[in-house]
Amino acid sequence: MNHSASLNAAQRATALERLASGGELDMLVVGGGITGAGVALDAASRGLSVALLEAHDLAHGTSRWSSKLIHGGLRYLRHLQVGVAWESARERHILMTRTAQHLVRPMPFLAVLDDSLRPVGGVLTELGVRVGDVLRIASGTRGGQLPGPRRISAHEARRLVPALRREGLRGAILFWDGQLEDDAHLVVTVARTAAAHGADIVTHCAVDAIADGQVRATDRLTGRSFTVRARTVVNATGVWADLIDPAVRLRPSKGAHLVLDSAALGDPRAAIIVPVAGESARWVGATPTGDGRVIVGLTDEEHHGPIEDEPTVTAAEEHFLLSTVATAFDHPLGPECVIGRYAGYRPLLDSGTGSTADISRRHAIIASQDGRLVTLVGGKLTTYRRMAQDLVDRVVGDHGPRCRTASIPLVGAAPRAQLRGIDAPPRLVARYGTEAPEVAALAAADPSLLQPVFDGTPVLGVELLFGLRHEGALDVDDLLDRRVRLGLVSAERLRAQPLADALLAAVPV
């Protein structure tokens, strides 16, 4: 890698001038979510000339509205989608052991065995967990990296989740999966790694028209329009893919999440999954994030109507999530327990039958008649790398350069033993890996930046400054909503905004 991984205003200006100069690219990627960033990294690491254009910010859409998990596909086994589950387990292994060890950690899960789950349901759940563990072993993930499952007693279950309802509690199935430090941060890290391999990453730049490899775009910060030529244009815009290629038929589903104060659930040390009453293969989870919060989700309902940039959680969705999770706890959960809400859409390919909960999460590649516009839809966060590999393989053909991303560490990644030896605040090591000392050093001129942005948050001031200088943040929304995620709780966002404003005024963008 001879290029910089830093994304900032200066890098963006240089990239825009290069794109507007009139040369032809091997590939232009439209869309800055995990799919687009993954494609840009795969193509650039093979030596192709690549640029990525995003109308808003990196991870502006679906990619930041996930459950923050890198999972092995347990739910897909219940739908008999063994191929999707295997792909998930394999990609989880790659992320946890080779490419993103700093961003993915083991998380214990409990499938609670109580009155809400009949004995036969418990048997089927344990069978699915055991099959999932076979996939873990087959993928190469060792027990020291991700332990195998086992049944535990009611007493053990309550030690991990103290507020579990005592009445009817028979025990739990304990299993492990991958928890992601931050989904938006993963997207930014993949994009920065792509930049380190030569990809031009340009945000806040909208694509106006695409025809015969000619892409008309507009810099949304200046209003300047220009044309980019590319041999292949990749449509990686997710739920907006049909706006670029009307031949793509999508059937989006909406997933809603709630953010709860961890104390409302007794400060659990493990995630739990609770079966949805009346459905055989659907669960709602409550996952502690390690920073005093628990994410409860998710819904999975077909979405009708316009696609919003920032969808809201309805009162009905909130009631469904709270009432489902509350069946596992000793005390009721009401709206007063909720400190934040978020929702997103999944870009599912329309299969014409069944509910969106049953549609396969397998990704699809759809090419135009001349092959110059290629759309990548479906899939999920965990398998972004494989999705990108399949698309670029198709573009370059059998005799093109081979995929390398299964062995390319993302920026900051290193073996866990090395990460444990890094001299930097643990919060920074967990998010930036080997870059943590560099992030901490930004406080040399102002030691207060090594303090929390406000009392009660783990976010440090240097994270905001690093977001401006190296992660491509250009405004307050980029910083607070997608670099440090304080926007998930509106009250916390308000408390952090003065510092964000001050840093933006001091750092040219």
Coordinates of C-alpha atoms in Angstrom, one line a residue:
M1 CA 0.0 0.0 0.0
N2 CA 1.6 3.2 -1.2
H3 CA -1.4 5.5 -0.7
S4 CA -2.7 7.2 2.4
A5 CA -5.6 5.7 4.4
S6 CA -6.6 9.2 5.5
L7 CA -9.9 10.6 4.3
N8 CA -10.4 14.4 4.8
A9 CA -11.3 17.5 2.9
A10 CA -7.9 17.8 1.2
Q11 CA -8.0 14.2 0.0
R12 CA -11.6 14.7 -1.2
A13 CA -10.6 17.9 -3.2
T14 CA -7.7 16.0 -4.9
A15 CA -9.9 13.1 -5.7
L16 CA -12.5 15.3 -7.3
E17 CA -10.0 17.0 -9.5
R18 CA -8.6 13.6 -10.6
L19 CA -12.1 12.4 -11.5
A20 CA -13.1 15.5 -13.4
S21 CA -9.9 15.4 -15.4
G22 CA -11.5 13.1 -18.0
G23 CA -9.6 9.8 -17.7
E24 CA -11.4 6.5 -17.8
L25 CA -11.6 4.3 -14.7
D26 CA -11.8 0.6 -14.5
M27 CA -14.6 0.8 -12.0
L28 CA -16.8 3.5 -10.5
V29 CA -18.8 2.5 -7.5
V30 CA -22.0 4.4 -6.6
G31 CA -22.9 4.1 -3.0
G32 CA -20.9 4.4 0.2
G33 CA -22.4 1.8 2.5
I34 CA -20.7 -1.5 3.4
T35 CA -21.5 -3.0 -0.1
G36 CA -19.9 -0.1 -2.0
A37 CA -17.0 0.2 0.3
G38 CA -16.4 -3.5 0.1
V39 CA -16.4 -3.5 -3.7
A40 CA -14.1 -0.5 -3.8
L41 CA -11.6 -2.3 -1.6
D42 CA -11.8 -5.6 -3.5
A43 CA -11.3 -3.9 -6.9
A44 CA -8.5 -1.5 -5.7
S45 CA -6.6 -4.3 -4.0
R46 CA -6.6 -6.2 -7.4
G47 CA -4.9 -3.2 -9.0
L48 CA -7.9 -1.7 -10.8
S49 CA -8.4 2.0 -11.0
V50 CA -11.4 2.7 -8.7
A51 CA -13.5 5.6 -7.4
L52 CA -16.5 5.6 -5.1
L53 CA -19.1 8.3 -5.1
E54 CA -21.6 8.7 -2.2
A55 CA -24.4 11.3 -2.2
H56 CA -24.3 11.8 1.5
D57 CA -21.7 10.3 3.9
L58 CA -20.2 6.9 4.4
A59 CA -22.6 4.5 6.1
H60 CA -25.4 7.1 5.7
G61 CA -28.1 4.5 4.9
T62 CA -28.8 0.9 5.9
S63 CA -25.3 0.0 6.9
R64 CA -25.5 2.0 10.2
W65 CA -28.9 0.7 11.2
S66 CA -27.9 -2.9 11.9
S67 CA -28.0 -4.9 15.2
K68 CA -24.2 -4.5 15.4
L69 CA -23.5 -8.2 15.0
I70 CA -21.2 -10.3 12.9
H71 CA -23.3 -13.5 13.1
G72 CA -23.0 -17.1 12.0
G73 CA -26.4 -17.3 10.5
L74 CA -28.4 -19.2 13.1
R75 CA -31.7 -17.7 11.9
Y76 CA -30.9 -18.9 8.3
L77 CA -30.6 -22.5 9.5
R78 CA -34.2 -22.3 10.9
H79 CA -35.3 -21.3 7.3
L80 CA -33.1 -24.2 5.9
Q81 CA -30.8 -21.7 4.1
V82 CA -27.7 -23.7 4.9
G83 CA -25.7 -22.1 2.1
V84 CA -26.3 -18.6 3.5
A85 CA -25.5 -19.8 7.1
W86 CA -22.2 -21.4 5.9
E87 CA -21.2 -18.2 4.1
S88 CA -22.0 -16.3 7.2
A89 CA -19.9 -18.6 9.4
R90 CA -17.0 -18.4 7.0
E91 CA -17.0 -14.6 6.7
R92 CA -17.3 -14.3 10.4
H93 CA -14.2 -16.4 10.8
I94 CA -12.3 -14.1 8.3
L95 CA -13.3 -11.0 10.1
M96 CA -12.6 -12.3 13.6
T97 CA -9.2 -13.9 12.8
R98 CA -7.7 -12.1 9.8
T99 CA -9.1 -8.8 8.8
A100 CA -10.9 -7.0 11.7
Q101 CA -9.8 -8.5 15.0
H102 CA -10.0 -5.1 16.6
L103 CA -13.6 -4.5 15.6
V104 CA -15.3 -8.0 16.2
R105 CA -15.3 -9.7 19.6
P106 CA -17.0 -12.8 21.0
M107 CA -20.4 -12.2 22.6
P108 CA -22.3 -14.8 24.7
F109 CA -25.9 -15.3 23.9
L110 CA -28.7 -17.0 25.8
A111 CA -31.7 -18.7 24.3
V112 CA -33.8 -18.7 27.4
L113 CA -35.7 -21.8 28.2
D114 CA -38.9 -20.7 30.0
D115 CA -42.7 -20.8 29.6
S116 CA -42.5 -18.8 26.3
L117 CA -40.6 -21.6 24.7
R118 CA -42.1 -25.1 24.8
P119 CA -39.8 -28.1 25.3
V120 CA -40.0 -29.0 21.6
G121 CA -39.0 -25.4 20.8
G122 CA -36.0 -25.7 23.1
V123 CA -35.0 -28.9 21.4
L124 CA -35.2 -27.4 17.9
T125 CA -33.4 -24.3 19.1
E126 CA -30.5 -26.4 20.6
L127 CA -30.4 -28.4 17.4
G128 CA -30.0 -25.3 15.3
V129 CA -27.3 -24.0 17.7
R130 CA -25.5 -27.3 17.4
V131 CA -25.6 -27.3 13.6
G132 CA -24.4 -23.7 13.7
D133 CA -21.4 -24.9 15.8
V134 CA -20.6 -27.5 13.2
L135 CA -20.3 -24.6 10.7
R136 CA -18.1 -22.7 13.1
I137 CA -15.7 -25.6 13.4
A138 CA -15.8 -26.3 9.6
S139 CA -15.0 -22.6 9.0
G140 CA -11.8 -22.9 11.1
T141 CA -12.9 -20.8 14.1
R142 CA -11.4 -22.4 17.2
G143 CA -13.1 -22.7 20.5
G144 CA -10.6 -20.2 22.0
Q145 CA -11.8 -17.7 19.5
L146 CA -15.5 -18.5 19.7
P147 CA -16.5 -21.1 22.3
G148 CA -18.9 -23.9 21.6
P149 CA -22.5 -24.0 22.9
R150 CA -23.8 -25.7 26.1
R151 CA -26.9 -25.9 28.2
I152 CA -26.7 -24.0 31.5
S153 CA -28.9 -23.9 34.6
A154 CA -31.4 -21.2 35.6
H155 CA -28.9 -20.1 38.2
E156 CA -26.1 -19.7 35.6
A157 CA -28.4 -17.9 33.3
R158 CA -29.3 -15.4 36.0
R159 CA -25.7 -14.8 36.8
L160 CA -25.2 -13.6 33.2
V161 CA -28.6 -11.8 32.9
P162 CA -29.6 -11.0 36.5
A163 CA -33.1 -9.6 35.7
L164 CA -34.3 -12.8 33.9
R165 CA -37.8 -13.8 35.1
R166 CA -37.5 -16.5 37.7
E167 CA -41.0 -18.0 37.2
G168 CA -40.8 -20.9 34.7
L169 CA -37.1 -20.5 34.0
R170 CA -35.7 -23.9 33.2
G171 CA -32.3 -22.7 32.2
A172 CA -30.8 -21.5 28.9
I173 CA -28.8 -22.5 25.9
L174 CA -25.5 -20.6 26.0
F175 CA -23.8 -20.0 22.6
W176 CA -21.4 -17.4 21.2
D177 CA -21.4 -15.2 18.2
G178 CA -19.6 -12.1 16.9
Q179 CA -20.4 -8.6 18.1
L180 CA -19.3 -5.6 16.0
E181 CA -17.8 -2.6 17.8
D182 CA -19.8 -0.3 15.4
D183 CA -21.3 -1.0 12.0
A184 CA -20.7 2.6 10.7
H185 CA -17.2 2.4 11.9
L186 CA -16.7 -0.8 10.0
V187 CA -17.8 0.9 6.8
V188 CA -15.4 3.8 7.3
T189 CA -12.6 1.4 8.1
V190 CA -13.2 -0.6 4.9
A191 CA -13.4 2.7 2.9
R192 CA -10.1 3.9 4.4
T193 CA -8.5 0.6 3.6
A194 CA -9.7 0.9 0.0
A195 CA -8.2 4.4 -0.1
A196 CA -4.9 2.9 1.1
H197 CA -5.0 0.7 -1.9
G198 CA -5.6 3.6 -4.3
A199 CA -9.3 4.0 -4.5
D200 CA -10.7 7.6 -4.6
I201 CA -13.4 8.0 -2.0
V202 CA -15.7 11.0 -2.5
T203 CA -18.6 11.7 -0.3
H204 CA -21.3 14.3 -0.5
C205 CA -21.2 13.9 -4.3
A206 CA -24.5 12.9 -6.0
V207 CA -24.8 10.8 -9.2
D208 CA -27.3 12.5 -11.5
A209 CA -27.3 10.2 -14.6
I210 CA -25.6 7.1 -15.9
A211 CA -25.4 6.1 -19.6
D212 CA -22.9 4.0 -21.5
G213 CA -20.2 4.2 -18.9
Q214 CA -20.7 8.0 -18.6
V215 CA -21.6 9.1 -15.1
R216 CA -22.8 12.7 -14.5
A217 CA -22.2 13.8 -10.9
T218 CA -22.5 16.9 -8.8
D219 CA -20.4 18.0 -5.8
R220 CA -23.1 18.8 -3.3
L221 CA -20.8 21.1 -1.4
T222 CA -20.0 23.4 -4.3
G223 CA -22.7 22.7 -6.8
R224 CA -20.0 21.8 -9.5
S225 CA -21.0 19.1 -12.0
F226 CA -18.6 16.9 -13.9
T227 CA -18.6 13.6 -15.9
V228 CA -16.7 10.5 -15.0
R229 CA -16.0 7.7 -17.5
A230 CA -15.7 4.1 -16.4
R231 CA -15.6 0.7 -18.0
T232 CA -17.9 -0.7 -15.3
V233 CA -20.3 1.2 -13.1
V234 CA -21.3 -0.6 -9.9
N235 CA -24.7 0.2 -8.4
A236 CA -24.3 -0.4 -4.7
T237 CA -27.0 1.9 -3.5
G238 CA -29.0 -0.7 -1.5
V239 CA -32.7 0.1 -1.2
W240 CA -32.3 2.9 -3.7
A241 CA -30.8 0.5 -6.4
D242 CA -34.0 0.6 -8.5
L243 CA -33.7 4.4 -8.9
I244 CA -30.4 3.8 -10.8
D245 CA -31.5 0.6 -12.6
P246 CA -35.3 0.4 -13.0
A247 CA -34.9 -3.3 -14.1
V248 CA -34.0 -4.2 -10.5
R249 CA -37.1 -5.3 -8.5
L250 CA -36.7 -4.8 -4.8
R251 CA -39.0 -5.7 -1.9
P252 CA -37.5 -3.9 1.1
S253 CA -38.2 -4.8 4.7
K254 CA -37.9 -2.5 7.7
G255 CA -36.0 -3.4 10.8
A256 CA -36.5 -1.3 13.9
H257 CA -34.3 -1.2 17.0
L258 CA -34.5 0.4 20.4
V259 CA -31.6 1.6 22.6
L260 CA -32.2 1.0 26.3
D261 CA -30.2 2.0 29.4
S262 CA -28.5 -1.2 30.5
A263 CA -29.7 -0.7 34.0
A264 CA -33.3 -1.2 32.8
L265 CA -32.4 -4.9 32.1
G266 CA -30.2 -5.4 35.2
D267 CA -26.9 -4.7 33.4
P268 CA -26.7 -8.0 31.5
R269 CA -23.4 -9.5 30.6
A270 CA -24.8 -11.6 27.8
A271 CA -27.3 -11.1 25.0
I272 CA -30.6 -12.9 25.0
I273 CA -32.9 -14.0 22.2
V274 CA -36.6 -14.2 22.9
P275 CA -39.0 -16.1 20.6
V276 CA -41.8 -14.1 19.0
A277 CA -45.1 -15.6 20.0
G278 CA -46.9 -17.5 17.3
E279 CA -43.9 -17.7 14.9
S280 CA -41.6 -20.6 14.6
A281 CA -38.3 -19.0 13.5
R282 CA -38.4 -15.4 14.6
W283 CA -36.7 -13.9 17.6
V284 CA -36.1 -10.5 19.2
G285 CA -32.7 -9.9 20.8
A286 CA -31.4 -7.7 23.6
T287 CA -27.7 -7.2 23.1
P288 CA -25.5 -5.3 25.6
T289 CA -23.0 -3.0 23.8
G290 CA -20.5 -2.6 26.6
D291 CA -21.1 1.1 27.1
G292 CA -24.1 1.1 29.3
R293 CA -26.6 0.4 26.5
V294 CA -28.6 -2.5 25.3
I295 CA -29.9 -2.8 21.7
V296 CA -33.3 -4.4 21.4
G297 CA -34.3 -5.6 17.9
L298 CA -35.4 -6.2 15.5
T299 CA -38.7 -6.1 13.6
D300 CA -38.8 -7.6 10.1
E301 CA -41.8 -6.3 8.2
E302 CA -42.3 -5.6 4.6
H303 CA -42.1 -1.9 3.9
H304 CA -44.6 -0.1 1.6
G305 CA -44.2 3.5 0.6
P306 CA -41.3 5.9 0.0
I307 CA -37.8 5.1 1.3
E308 CA -36.8 7.6 3.8
D309 CA -33.2 8.6 4.5
E310 CA -33.7 8.2 8.2
P311 CA -36.8 6.1 8.9
T312 CA -38.4 6.4 12.3
V313 CA -39.6 3.7 14.7
T314 CA -43.4 3.7 15.1
A315 CA -45.2 3.3 18.4
A316 CA -46.5 -0.1 17.2
E317 CA -42.9 -1.3 16.5
E318 CA -41.7 0.0 19.9
H319 CA -44.5 -1.8 21.7
F320 CA -43.8 -5.1 19.8
L321 CA -40.1 -5.0 20.7
L322 CA -40.6 -4.1 24.3
S323 CA -43.5 -6.5 24.9
T324 CA -41.6 -9.4 23.3
V325 CA -38.4 -8.9 25.3
A326 CA -40.3 -8.2 28.5
T327 CA -41.6 -11.8 28.6
A328 CA -38.1 -12.9 29.6
F329 CA -37.8 -10.4 32.5
D330 CA -39.1 -10.0 36.0
H331 CA -40.4 -6.5 35.5
P332 CA -42.3 -4.8 32.6
L333 CA -40.5 -2.6 30.1
G334 CA -42.2 0.6 29.1
P335 CA -41.3 3.6 26.9
E336 CA -39.6 5.2 29.9
C337 CA -36.8 2.6 29.5
V338 CA -36.0 3.7 25.9
I339 CA -33.3 6.3 25.4
G340 CA -32.9 6.0 21.6
R341 CA -34.5 4.5 18.5
Y342 CA -33.4 3.7 15.0
A343 CA -34.7 1.8 12.0
G344 CA -33.4 0.9 8.5
Y345 CA -34.4 -0.9 5.4
R346 CA -33.0 -4.1 3.9
P347 CA -32.6 -4.2 0.1
L348 CA -34.2 -7.6 -0.5
L349 CA -34.6 -8.8 -4.0
D350 CA -38.2 -9.4 -4.9
S351 CA -38.8 -13.2 -5.1
G352 CA -42.6 -12.7 -5.6
T353 CA -43.7 -15.1 -2.8
G354 CA -43.7 -15.3 1.0
S355 CA -43.1 -12.7 3.6
T356 CA -39.9 -10.6 3.6
A357 CA -38.8 -12.5 6.8
D358 CA -38.6 -15.6 4.6
I359 CA -36.8 -14.0 1.6
S360 CA -33.3 -15.4 1.3
R361 CA -30.5 -13.0 2.4
R362 CA -28.3 -14.4 -0.4
H363 CA -27.0 -11.5 -2.5
A364 CA -27.7 -11.1 -6.2
I365 CA -25.7 -9.5 -9.1
I366 CA -27.7 -8.0 -11.9
A367 CA -26.0 -6.7 -15.1
S368 CA -27.4 -4.5 -17.8
Q369 CA -27.6 -5.7 -21.3
D370 CA -24.2 -4.2 -22.3
G371 CA -22.7 -5.3 -19.0
R372 CA -21.4 -1.8 -18.1
L373 CA -23.9 -1.2 -15.2
V374 CA -23.8 -3.9 -12.6
T375 CA -26.0 -3.9 -9.5
L376 CA -25.3 -5.7 -6.3
V377 CA -28.2 -6.1 -3.9
G378 CA -29.3 -8.3 -1.0
G379 CA -26.8 -10.0 1.3
K380 CA -26.0 -8.6 4.8
L381 CA -23.3 -6.9 6.7
T382 CA -21.5 -10.0 7.8
T383 CA -20.9 -11.2 4.2
Y384 CA -20.0 -7.9 2.6
R385 CA -16.5 -9.1 1.6
R386 CA -17.8 -12.2 -0.2
M387 CA -20.5 -10.1 -2.0
A388 CA -17.7 -7.8 -3.3
Q389 CA -15.6 -10.7 -4.3
D390 CA -18.4 -12.3 -6.4
L391 CA -19.1 -9.0 -8.2
V392 CA -15.5 -8.2 -9.0
D393 CA -14.8 -11.8 -10.1
R394 CA -17.7 -11.4 -12.5
V395 CA -16.4 -8.1 -13.9
V396 CA -12.8 -9.2 -14.4
G397 CA -13.6 -12.7 -15.6
D398 CA -11.6 -15.9 -15.3
H399 CA -8.3 -14.4 -16.4
G400 CA -8.4 -11.3 -14.3
P401 CA -6.5 -10.6 -11.1
R402 CA -7.6 -12.8 -8.2
C403 CA -9.4 -11.6 -5.0
R404 CA -7.1 -10.8 -2.0
T405 CA -9.4 -9.4 0.6
A406 CA -9.7 -12.6 2.7
S407 CA -6.1 -12.0 3.8
I408 CA -5.9 -8.1 3.8
P409 CA -6.2 -6.7 7.3
L410 CA -8.4 -3.6 7.5
V411 CA -6.7 -0.4 8.8
G412 CA -5.9 -1.0 12.4
A413 CA -6.3 -4.7 12.5
A414 CA -3.8 -7.0 14.2
P415 CA -3.8 -10.3 16.2
R416 CA -5.5 -10.0 19.6
A417 CA -2.2 -10.6 21.4
Q418 CA -0.7 -7.6 19.7
L419 CA -3.8 -5.5 20.4
R420 CA -3.6 -6.3 24.1
G421 CA -0.1 -4.8 24.2
I422 CA -0.9 -1.4 22.7
D423 CA -0.3 1.5 25.0
A424 CA -3.4 3.5 24.6
P425 CA -6.8 4.0 26.2
P426 CA -8.8 0.7 25.9
R427 CA -11.7 2.5 24.2
L428 CA -9.4 3.6 21.4
V429 CA -7.8 0.2 21.0
A430 CA -11.2 -1.3 20.6
R431 CA -12.2 1.1 17.8
Y432 CA -8.9 1.9 16.1
G433 CA -6.6 -1.1 16.9
T434 CA -3.0 -0.4 16.0
E435 CA -3.9 3.3 15.2
A436 CA -5.0 3.9 18.8
P437 CA -1.6 5.6 19.8
E438 CA -1.9 7.9 16.8
V439 CA -5.4 8.8 17.8
A440 CA -4.4 9.5 21.4
A441 CA -1.5 11.6 20.2
L442 CA -3.9 14.1 18.7
A443 CA -4.4 15.3 22.3
A444 CA -0.7 16.5 22.6
A445 CA -1.7 20.1 22.1
D446 CA -4.9 19.8 24.1
P447 CA -4.9 17.1 26.8
S448 CA -8.6 17.7 27.5
L449 CA -9.3 15.8 24.2
L450 CA -8.3 12.6 26.0
Q451 CA -11.3 13.1 28.3
P452 CA -14.9 12.0 27.6
V453 CA -16.9 14.4 25.4
F454 CA -19.2 14.8 28.4
D455 CA -19.7 13.1 31.7
G456 CA -21.2 9.7 31.3
T457 CA -20.1 8.9 27.8
P458 CA -17.1 6.7 26.8
V459 CA -16.5 8.8 23.7
L460 CA -13.3 10.8 23.8
G461 CA -12.6 14.1 22.2
V462 CA -9.8 12.8 20.1
E463 CA -12.2 10.6 18.3
L464 CA -14.0 13.6 16.9
L465 CA -10.7 15.2 15.8
F466 CA -9.6 11.9 14.2
G467 CA -12.9 11.7 12.4
L468 CA -12.2 15.1 10.8
R469 CA -8.6 14.5 9.9
H470 CA -8.6 10.9 8.8
E471 CA -12.1 9.5 8.6
G472 CA -13.7 11.8 6.0
A473 CA -16.2 13.6 8.3
L474 CA -17.1 16.9 6.8
D475 CA -19.9 18.2 9.1
V476 CA -21.5 17.8 12.5
D477 CA -23.8 15.1 11.3
D478 CA -20.9 13.1 9.9
L479 CA -19.1 13.4 13.2
L480 CA -21.8 12.7 15.7
D481 CA -24.1 10.4 13.8
R482 CA -21.7 8.2 12.0
R483 CA -18.2 8.5 13.4
V484 CA -19.0 8.2 17.2
R485 CA -22.7 7.3 17.0
L486 CA -23.8 9.8 19.7
G487 CA -26.8 10.5 17.4
L488 CA -28.4 7.3 18.5
V489 CA -29.4 9.1 21.7
S490 CA -30.6 12.6 20.9
A491 CA -29.9 14.0 24.4
E492 CA -26.3 12.8 24.1
R493 CA -25.9 14.3 20.7
L494 CA -27.0 17.7 22.0
R495 CA -24.4 17.5 24.8
A496 CA -21.6 16.7 22.3
Q497 CA -22.4 19.3 19.7
P498 CA -20.6 22.2 21.2
L499 CA -17.2 20.4 21.0
A500 CA -18.0 19.1 17.5
D501 CA -18.8 22.7 16.4
A502 CA -15.6 24.0 17.9
L503 CA -13.4 21.3 16.2
L504 CA -15.1 21.9 12.9
A505 CA -14.4 25.6 13.2
A506 CA -10.7 24.9 14.0
V507 CA -10.1 22.2 11.3
P508 CA -10.6 23.3 7.7
V509 CA -13.1 21.2 5.8

